[in-house]
Short mmCIF file of C-alpha atoms in Angstrom, two decimals:
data_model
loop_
_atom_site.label_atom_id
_atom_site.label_comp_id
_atom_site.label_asym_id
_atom_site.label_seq_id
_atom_site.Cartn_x
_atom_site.Cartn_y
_atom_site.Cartn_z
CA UNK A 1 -31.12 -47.56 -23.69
CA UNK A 2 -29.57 -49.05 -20.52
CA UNK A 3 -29.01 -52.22 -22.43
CA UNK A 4 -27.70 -51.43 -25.77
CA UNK A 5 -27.26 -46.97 -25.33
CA UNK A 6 -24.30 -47.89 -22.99
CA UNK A 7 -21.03 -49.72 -24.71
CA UNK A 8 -19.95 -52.46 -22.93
CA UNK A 9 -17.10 -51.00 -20.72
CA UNK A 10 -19.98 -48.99 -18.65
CA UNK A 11 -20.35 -52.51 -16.72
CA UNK A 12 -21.11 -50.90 -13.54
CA UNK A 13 -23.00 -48.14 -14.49
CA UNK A 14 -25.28 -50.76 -16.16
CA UNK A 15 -25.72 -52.73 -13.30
CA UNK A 16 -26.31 -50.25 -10.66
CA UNK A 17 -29.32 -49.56 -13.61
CA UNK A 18 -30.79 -52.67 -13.52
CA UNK A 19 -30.94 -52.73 -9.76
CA UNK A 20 -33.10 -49.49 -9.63
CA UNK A 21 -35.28 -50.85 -12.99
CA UNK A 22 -35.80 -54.50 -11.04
CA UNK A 23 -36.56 -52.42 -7.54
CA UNK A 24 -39.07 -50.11 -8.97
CA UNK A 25 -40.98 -52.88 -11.25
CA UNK A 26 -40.93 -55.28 -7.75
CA UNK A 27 -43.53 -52.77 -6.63
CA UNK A 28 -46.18 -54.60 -5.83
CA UNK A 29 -48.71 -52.35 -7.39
CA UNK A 30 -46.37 -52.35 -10.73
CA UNK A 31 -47.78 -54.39 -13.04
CA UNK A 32 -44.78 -54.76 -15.55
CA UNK A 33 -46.07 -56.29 -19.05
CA UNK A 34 -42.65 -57.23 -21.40
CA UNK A 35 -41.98 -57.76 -25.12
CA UNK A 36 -45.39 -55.86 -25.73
CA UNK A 37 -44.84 -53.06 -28.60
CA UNK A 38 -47.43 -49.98 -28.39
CA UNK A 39 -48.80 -49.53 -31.80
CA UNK A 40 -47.68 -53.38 -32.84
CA UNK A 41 -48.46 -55.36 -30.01
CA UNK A 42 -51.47 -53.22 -28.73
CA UNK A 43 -52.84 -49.92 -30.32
CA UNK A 44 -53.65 -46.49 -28.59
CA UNK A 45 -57.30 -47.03 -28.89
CA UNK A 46 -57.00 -49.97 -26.79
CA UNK A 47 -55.17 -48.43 -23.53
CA UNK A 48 -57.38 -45.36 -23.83
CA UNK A 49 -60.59 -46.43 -24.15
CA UNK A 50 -60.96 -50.46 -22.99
CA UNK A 51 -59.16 -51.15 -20.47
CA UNK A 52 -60.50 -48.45 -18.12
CA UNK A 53 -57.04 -46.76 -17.29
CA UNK A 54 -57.03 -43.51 -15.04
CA UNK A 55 -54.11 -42.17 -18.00
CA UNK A 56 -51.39 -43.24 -20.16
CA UNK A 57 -48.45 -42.13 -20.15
CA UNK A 58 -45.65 -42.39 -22.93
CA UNK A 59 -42.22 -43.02 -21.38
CA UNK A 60 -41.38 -44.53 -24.41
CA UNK A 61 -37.72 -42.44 -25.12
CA UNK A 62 -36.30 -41.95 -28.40
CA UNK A 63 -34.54 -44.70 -29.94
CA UNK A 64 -34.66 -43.72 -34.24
CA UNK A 65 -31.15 -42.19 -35.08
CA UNK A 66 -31.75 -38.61 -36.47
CA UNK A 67 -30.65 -38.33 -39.82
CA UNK A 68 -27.72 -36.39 -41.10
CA UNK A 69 -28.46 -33.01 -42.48
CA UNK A 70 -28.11 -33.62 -46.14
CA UNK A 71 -30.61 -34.24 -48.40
CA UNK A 72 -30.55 -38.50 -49.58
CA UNK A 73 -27.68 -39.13 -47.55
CA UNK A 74 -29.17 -42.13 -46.12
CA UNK A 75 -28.56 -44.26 -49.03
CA UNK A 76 -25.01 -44.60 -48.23
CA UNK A 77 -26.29 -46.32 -44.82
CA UNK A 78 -24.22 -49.49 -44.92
CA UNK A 79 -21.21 -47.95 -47.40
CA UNK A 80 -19.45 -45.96 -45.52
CA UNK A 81 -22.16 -44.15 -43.20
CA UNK A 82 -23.73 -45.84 -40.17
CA UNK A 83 -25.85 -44.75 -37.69
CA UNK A 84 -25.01 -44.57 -33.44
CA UNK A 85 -27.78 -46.36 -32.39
CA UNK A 86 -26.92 -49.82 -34.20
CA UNK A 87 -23.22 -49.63 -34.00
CA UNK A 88 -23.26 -49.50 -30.40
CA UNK A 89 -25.81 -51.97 -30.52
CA UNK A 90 -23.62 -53.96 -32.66
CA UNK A 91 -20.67 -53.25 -30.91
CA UNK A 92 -22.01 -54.74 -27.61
CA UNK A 93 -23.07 -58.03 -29.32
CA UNK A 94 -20.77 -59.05 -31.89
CA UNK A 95 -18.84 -60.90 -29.48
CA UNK A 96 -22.09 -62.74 -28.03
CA UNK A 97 -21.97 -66.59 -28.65
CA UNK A 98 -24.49 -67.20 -31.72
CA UNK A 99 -24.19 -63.40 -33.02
CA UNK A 100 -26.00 -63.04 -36.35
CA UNK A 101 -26.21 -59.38 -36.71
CA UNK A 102 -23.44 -57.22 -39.03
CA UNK A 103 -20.36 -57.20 -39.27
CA UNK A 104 -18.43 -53.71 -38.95
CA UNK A 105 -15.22 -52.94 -39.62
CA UNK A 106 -13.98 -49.96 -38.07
CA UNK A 107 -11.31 -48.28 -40.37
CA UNK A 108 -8.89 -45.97 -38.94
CA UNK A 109 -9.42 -42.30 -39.79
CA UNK A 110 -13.49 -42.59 -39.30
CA UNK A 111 -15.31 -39.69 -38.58
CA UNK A 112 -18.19 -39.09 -36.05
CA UNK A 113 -20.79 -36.47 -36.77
CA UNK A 114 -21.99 -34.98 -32.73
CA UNK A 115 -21.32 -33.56 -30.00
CA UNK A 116 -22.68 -35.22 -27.27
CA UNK A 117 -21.54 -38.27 -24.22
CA UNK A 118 -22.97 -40.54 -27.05
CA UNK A 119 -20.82 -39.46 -29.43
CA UNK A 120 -17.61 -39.32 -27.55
CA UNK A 121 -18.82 -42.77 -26.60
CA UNK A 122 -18.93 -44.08 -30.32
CA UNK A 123 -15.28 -41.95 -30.65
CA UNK A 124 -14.15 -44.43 -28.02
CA UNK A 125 -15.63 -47.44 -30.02
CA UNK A 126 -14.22 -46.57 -32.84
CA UNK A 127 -10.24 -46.09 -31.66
CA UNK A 128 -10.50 -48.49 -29.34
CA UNK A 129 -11.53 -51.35 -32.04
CA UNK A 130 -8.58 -49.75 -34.05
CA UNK A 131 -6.45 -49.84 -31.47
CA UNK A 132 -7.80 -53.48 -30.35
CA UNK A 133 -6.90 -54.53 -33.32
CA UNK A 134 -3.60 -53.01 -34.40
CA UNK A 135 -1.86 -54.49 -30.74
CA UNK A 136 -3.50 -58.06 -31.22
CA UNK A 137 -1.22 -58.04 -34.77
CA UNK A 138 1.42 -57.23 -32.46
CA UNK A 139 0.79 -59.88 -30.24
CA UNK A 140 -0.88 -58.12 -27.17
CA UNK A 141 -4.03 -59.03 -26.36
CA UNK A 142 -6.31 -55.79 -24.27
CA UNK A 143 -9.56 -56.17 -23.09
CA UNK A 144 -12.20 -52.74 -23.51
CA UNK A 145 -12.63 -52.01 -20.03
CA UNK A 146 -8.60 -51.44 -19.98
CA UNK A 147 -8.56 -49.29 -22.71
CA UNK A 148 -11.51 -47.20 -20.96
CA UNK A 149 -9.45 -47.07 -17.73
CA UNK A 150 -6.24 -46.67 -18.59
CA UNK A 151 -6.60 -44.74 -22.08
CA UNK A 152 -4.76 -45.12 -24.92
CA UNK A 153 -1.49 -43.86 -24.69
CA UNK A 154 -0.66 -45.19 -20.80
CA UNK A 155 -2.00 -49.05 -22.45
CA UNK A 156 0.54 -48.43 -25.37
CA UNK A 157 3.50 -47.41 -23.23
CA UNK A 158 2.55 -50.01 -21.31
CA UNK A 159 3.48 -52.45 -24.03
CA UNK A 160 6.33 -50.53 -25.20
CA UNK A 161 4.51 -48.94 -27.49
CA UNK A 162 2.92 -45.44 -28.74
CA UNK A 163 0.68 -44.54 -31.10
CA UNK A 164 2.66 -43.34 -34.27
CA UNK A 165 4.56 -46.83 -33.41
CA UNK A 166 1.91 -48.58 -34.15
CA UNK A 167 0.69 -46.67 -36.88
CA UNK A 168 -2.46 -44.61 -35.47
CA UNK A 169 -3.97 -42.18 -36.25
CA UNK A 170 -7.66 -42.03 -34.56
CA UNK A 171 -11.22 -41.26 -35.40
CA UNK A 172 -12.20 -37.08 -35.47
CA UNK A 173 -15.51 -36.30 -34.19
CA UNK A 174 -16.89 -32.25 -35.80
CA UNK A 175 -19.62 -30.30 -33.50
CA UNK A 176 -21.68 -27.89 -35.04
CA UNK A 177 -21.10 -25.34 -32.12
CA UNK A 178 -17.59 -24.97 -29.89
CA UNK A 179 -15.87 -27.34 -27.31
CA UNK A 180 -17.58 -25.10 -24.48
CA UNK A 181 -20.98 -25.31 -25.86
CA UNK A 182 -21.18 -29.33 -25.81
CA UNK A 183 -23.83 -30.79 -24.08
CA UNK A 184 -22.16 -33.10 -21.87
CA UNK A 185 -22.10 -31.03 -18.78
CA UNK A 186 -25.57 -28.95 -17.59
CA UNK A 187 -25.23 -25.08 -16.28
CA UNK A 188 -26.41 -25.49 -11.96
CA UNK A 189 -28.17 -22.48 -12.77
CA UNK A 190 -28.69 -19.40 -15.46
CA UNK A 191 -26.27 -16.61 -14.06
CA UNK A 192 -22.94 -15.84 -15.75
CA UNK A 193 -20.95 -17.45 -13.48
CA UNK A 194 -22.74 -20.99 -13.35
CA UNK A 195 -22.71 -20.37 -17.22
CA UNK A 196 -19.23 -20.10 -17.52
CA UNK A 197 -18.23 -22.68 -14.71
CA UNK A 198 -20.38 -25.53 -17.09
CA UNK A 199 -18.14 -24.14 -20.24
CA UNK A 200 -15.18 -24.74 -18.48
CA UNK A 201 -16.43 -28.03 -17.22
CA UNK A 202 -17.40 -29.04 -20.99
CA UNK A 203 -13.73 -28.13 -22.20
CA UNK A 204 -11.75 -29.82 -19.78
CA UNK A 205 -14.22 -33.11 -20.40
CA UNK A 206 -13.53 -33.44 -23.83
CA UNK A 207 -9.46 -31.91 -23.69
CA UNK A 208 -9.40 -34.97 -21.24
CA UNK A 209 -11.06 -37.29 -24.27
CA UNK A 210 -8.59 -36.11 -26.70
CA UNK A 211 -6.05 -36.47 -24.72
CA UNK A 212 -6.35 -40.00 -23.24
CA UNK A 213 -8.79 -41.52 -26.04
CA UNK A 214 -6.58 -40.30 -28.87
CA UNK A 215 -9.78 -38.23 -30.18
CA UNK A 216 -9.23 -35.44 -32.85
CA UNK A 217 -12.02 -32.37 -32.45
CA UNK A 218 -13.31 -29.99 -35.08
CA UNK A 219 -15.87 -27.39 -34.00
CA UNK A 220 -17.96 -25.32 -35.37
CA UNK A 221 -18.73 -27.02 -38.92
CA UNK A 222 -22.12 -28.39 -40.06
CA UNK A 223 -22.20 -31.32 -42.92
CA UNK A 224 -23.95 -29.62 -45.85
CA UNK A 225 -22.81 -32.16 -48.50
CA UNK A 226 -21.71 -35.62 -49.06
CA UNK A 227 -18.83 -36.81 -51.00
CA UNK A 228 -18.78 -40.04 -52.92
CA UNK A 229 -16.85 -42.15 -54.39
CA UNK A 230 -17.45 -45.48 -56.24
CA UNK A 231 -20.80 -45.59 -54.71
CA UNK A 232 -19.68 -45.02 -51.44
CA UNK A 233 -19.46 -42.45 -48.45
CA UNK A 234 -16.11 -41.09 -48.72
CA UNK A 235 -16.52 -37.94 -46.17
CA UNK A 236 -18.22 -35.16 -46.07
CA UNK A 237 -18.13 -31.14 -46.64
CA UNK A 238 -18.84 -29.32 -44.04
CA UNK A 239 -20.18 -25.62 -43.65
CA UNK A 240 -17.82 -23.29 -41.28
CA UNK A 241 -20.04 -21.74 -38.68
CA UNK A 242 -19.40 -19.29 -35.82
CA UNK A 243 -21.33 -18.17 -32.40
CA UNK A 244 -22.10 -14.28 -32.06
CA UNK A 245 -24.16 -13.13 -29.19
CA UNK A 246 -24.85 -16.47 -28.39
CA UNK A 247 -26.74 -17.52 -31.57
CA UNK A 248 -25.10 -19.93 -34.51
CA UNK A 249 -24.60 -18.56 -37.33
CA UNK A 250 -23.64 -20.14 -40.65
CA UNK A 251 -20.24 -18.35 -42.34
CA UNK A 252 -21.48 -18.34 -45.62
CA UNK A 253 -19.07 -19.63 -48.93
CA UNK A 254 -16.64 -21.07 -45.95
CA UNK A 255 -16.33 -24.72 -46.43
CA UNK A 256 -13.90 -27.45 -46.32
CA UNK A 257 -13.69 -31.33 -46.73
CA UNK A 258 -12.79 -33.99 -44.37
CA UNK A 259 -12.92 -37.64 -46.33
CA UNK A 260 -12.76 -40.23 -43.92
CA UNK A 261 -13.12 -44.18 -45.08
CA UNK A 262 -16.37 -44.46 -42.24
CA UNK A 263 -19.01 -41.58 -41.33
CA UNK A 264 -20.85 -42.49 -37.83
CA UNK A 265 -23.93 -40.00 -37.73
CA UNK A 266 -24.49 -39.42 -33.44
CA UNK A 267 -26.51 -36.38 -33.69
CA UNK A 268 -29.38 -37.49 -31.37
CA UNK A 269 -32.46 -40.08 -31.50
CA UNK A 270 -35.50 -39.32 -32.08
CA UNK A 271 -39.05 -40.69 -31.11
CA UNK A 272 -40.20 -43.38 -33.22
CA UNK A 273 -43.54 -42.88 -35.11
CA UNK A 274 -46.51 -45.08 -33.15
CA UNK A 275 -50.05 -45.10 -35.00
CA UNK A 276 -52.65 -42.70 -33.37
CA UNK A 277 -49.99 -40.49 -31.86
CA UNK A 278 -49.99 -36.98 -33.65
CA UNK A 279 -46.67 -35.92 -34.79
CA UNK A 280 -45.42 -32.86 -35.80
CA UNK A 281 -41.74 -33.08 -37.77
CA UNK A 282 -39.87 -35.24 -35.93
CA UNK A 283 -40.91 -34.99 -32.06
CA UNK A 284 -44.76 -35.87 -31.48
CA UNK A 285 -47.14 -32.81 -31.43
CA UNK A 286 -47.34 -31.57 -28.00
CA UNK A 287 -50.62 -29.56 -27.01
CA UNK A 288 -48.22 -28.58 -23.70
CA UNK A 289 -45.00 -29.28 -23.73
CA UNK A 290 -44.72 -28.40 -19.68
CA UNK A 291 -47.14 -30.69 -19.38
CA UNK A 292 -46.47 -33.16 -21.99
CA UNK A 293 -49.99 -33.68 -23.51
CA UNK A 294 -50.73 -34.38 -26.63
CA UNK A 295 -52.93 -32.76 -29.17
CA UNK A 296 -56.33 -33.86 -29.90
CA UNK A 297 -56.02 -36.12 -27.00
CA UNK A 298 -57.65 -36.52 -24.02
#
């Protein structure tokens, strides 16, 4: 996740990562075994019962993309929908000497499905290859990290330009709840006040990302439905929703359509299935989840 959740402008961040991943496996009592896959490499049966381990412990994360909401919507993976997980992933190695992965294009107009720092992160991805692209047509060459620093509009003016100059329009990312109920700030506590302080914090996060990553924000709409066209994604219709008391509810018979030329689904990852550990939907099938053990294991 350090290497490839991260986009590339997060060069820092990554490296200050690394330093605490290469002090705590120097431990001389860590025994670090790498490029070994649990349930490919070696199988459950093997850590718990032959190699006379004290407990295993899965730290594995979730890496799988969680599917959009709508029922086969998956086969338009690779026309006109794509998934967070490998466009960031692509998006941090295309540039790599001997690349051999996809290519993506990333249209203007290109909606992002979330509501989380992962999806404001693929937002940025998205407008900044856009944007990337539209000023080296011009003539002006801008590196990521800029963009990231500087933001949009002060890069453009920078160069004499603005956005409707050069013709931009950016990507729009839809939440299923409101700006204030994003999870990209946590509560310091379960009172009103540090309730309220965190929805403040949330709105003035993301008012800052619209305002100096050119992103366009819908709340409260779920996808329910997927429109195509020519065997392609061509948007989606979404499902109006609204918060009372607290809870989400769905506003029934209140829809609308947003086409967009690219879908990016950043709606969370999930675990990835391993052989021998019991799952139960899509999370694995905890016994205790304060604990974290796993049912019908010892």
């Amino acid at each position: 996740k350090i290497e490839d959740g991260l986009p590339r402008w997060h060069r820092k961040l990554r490296e200050a990562e690394y330093a605490k991943i290469d002090a705590a496996l120097a431990h001389p009592r860590v025994f670090f075994v790498p490029r070994t896959k649990l349930g490919r490499d070696v199988s459950l049966g093997t850590l718990r019962d032959e190699l006379g381990l004290s407990a295993v412990v899965l730290a594995n994360g979730a890496w799988r993309d969680r599917p959009l909401p709508i029922e086969g919507i998956d086969r338009f993976v690779g026309r006109g929908l794509l998934y967070q997980n490998p466009f960031v992933h692509w998006f941090n190695h295309y540039e790599d000497p001997g690349y051999d992965g996809p290519r993506i294009e990333c249209p203007d107009g290109a909606l992002v499905v979330g509501g989380g720092l992962a999806s404001i992160d693929v937002a940025k991805i998205l407008n900044f290859e856009v944007v990337g692209r539209l000023l080296r047509e011009r003539g002006v060459g801008v590196d990521m990290e800029e963009l990231d620093t500087r933001g949009i509009p002060e890069t453009l003016e920078k160069h004499g330009l603005s956005a409707e100059a050069i013709g931009f329009r950016g990507c729009t990312l839809v939440y299923r709840r409101r700006m204030e109920d994003m999870p990209i700030a946590a509560a310091k506590g379960s009172d009103a006040s540090a309730i309220a302080k965190a929805e403040a914090a949330r709105v003035k996060i993301m008012t800052r990302v619209q305002n100096k990553y050119l992103v366009r924000f819908v709340g409260l709409a779920s996808p329910v439905e997927a429109i195509e066209s020519d065997g392609r994604l061509a948007g989606l219709v979404f499902q109006k929703n609204a918060v009372r008391d607290g809870k989400l509810v769905s506003l029934e018979g209140e829809t609308f359509e947003i086409r967009a030329p690219l879908v990016v689904g950043s709606i969370g990852s999930i675990p990835e299935p391993i052989p021998g550990i019991p799952t139960r939907g899509e999370l694995y099938d905890f016994d205790d989840w304060e604990r974290g053990t796993l049912r019908g294991l010892e």
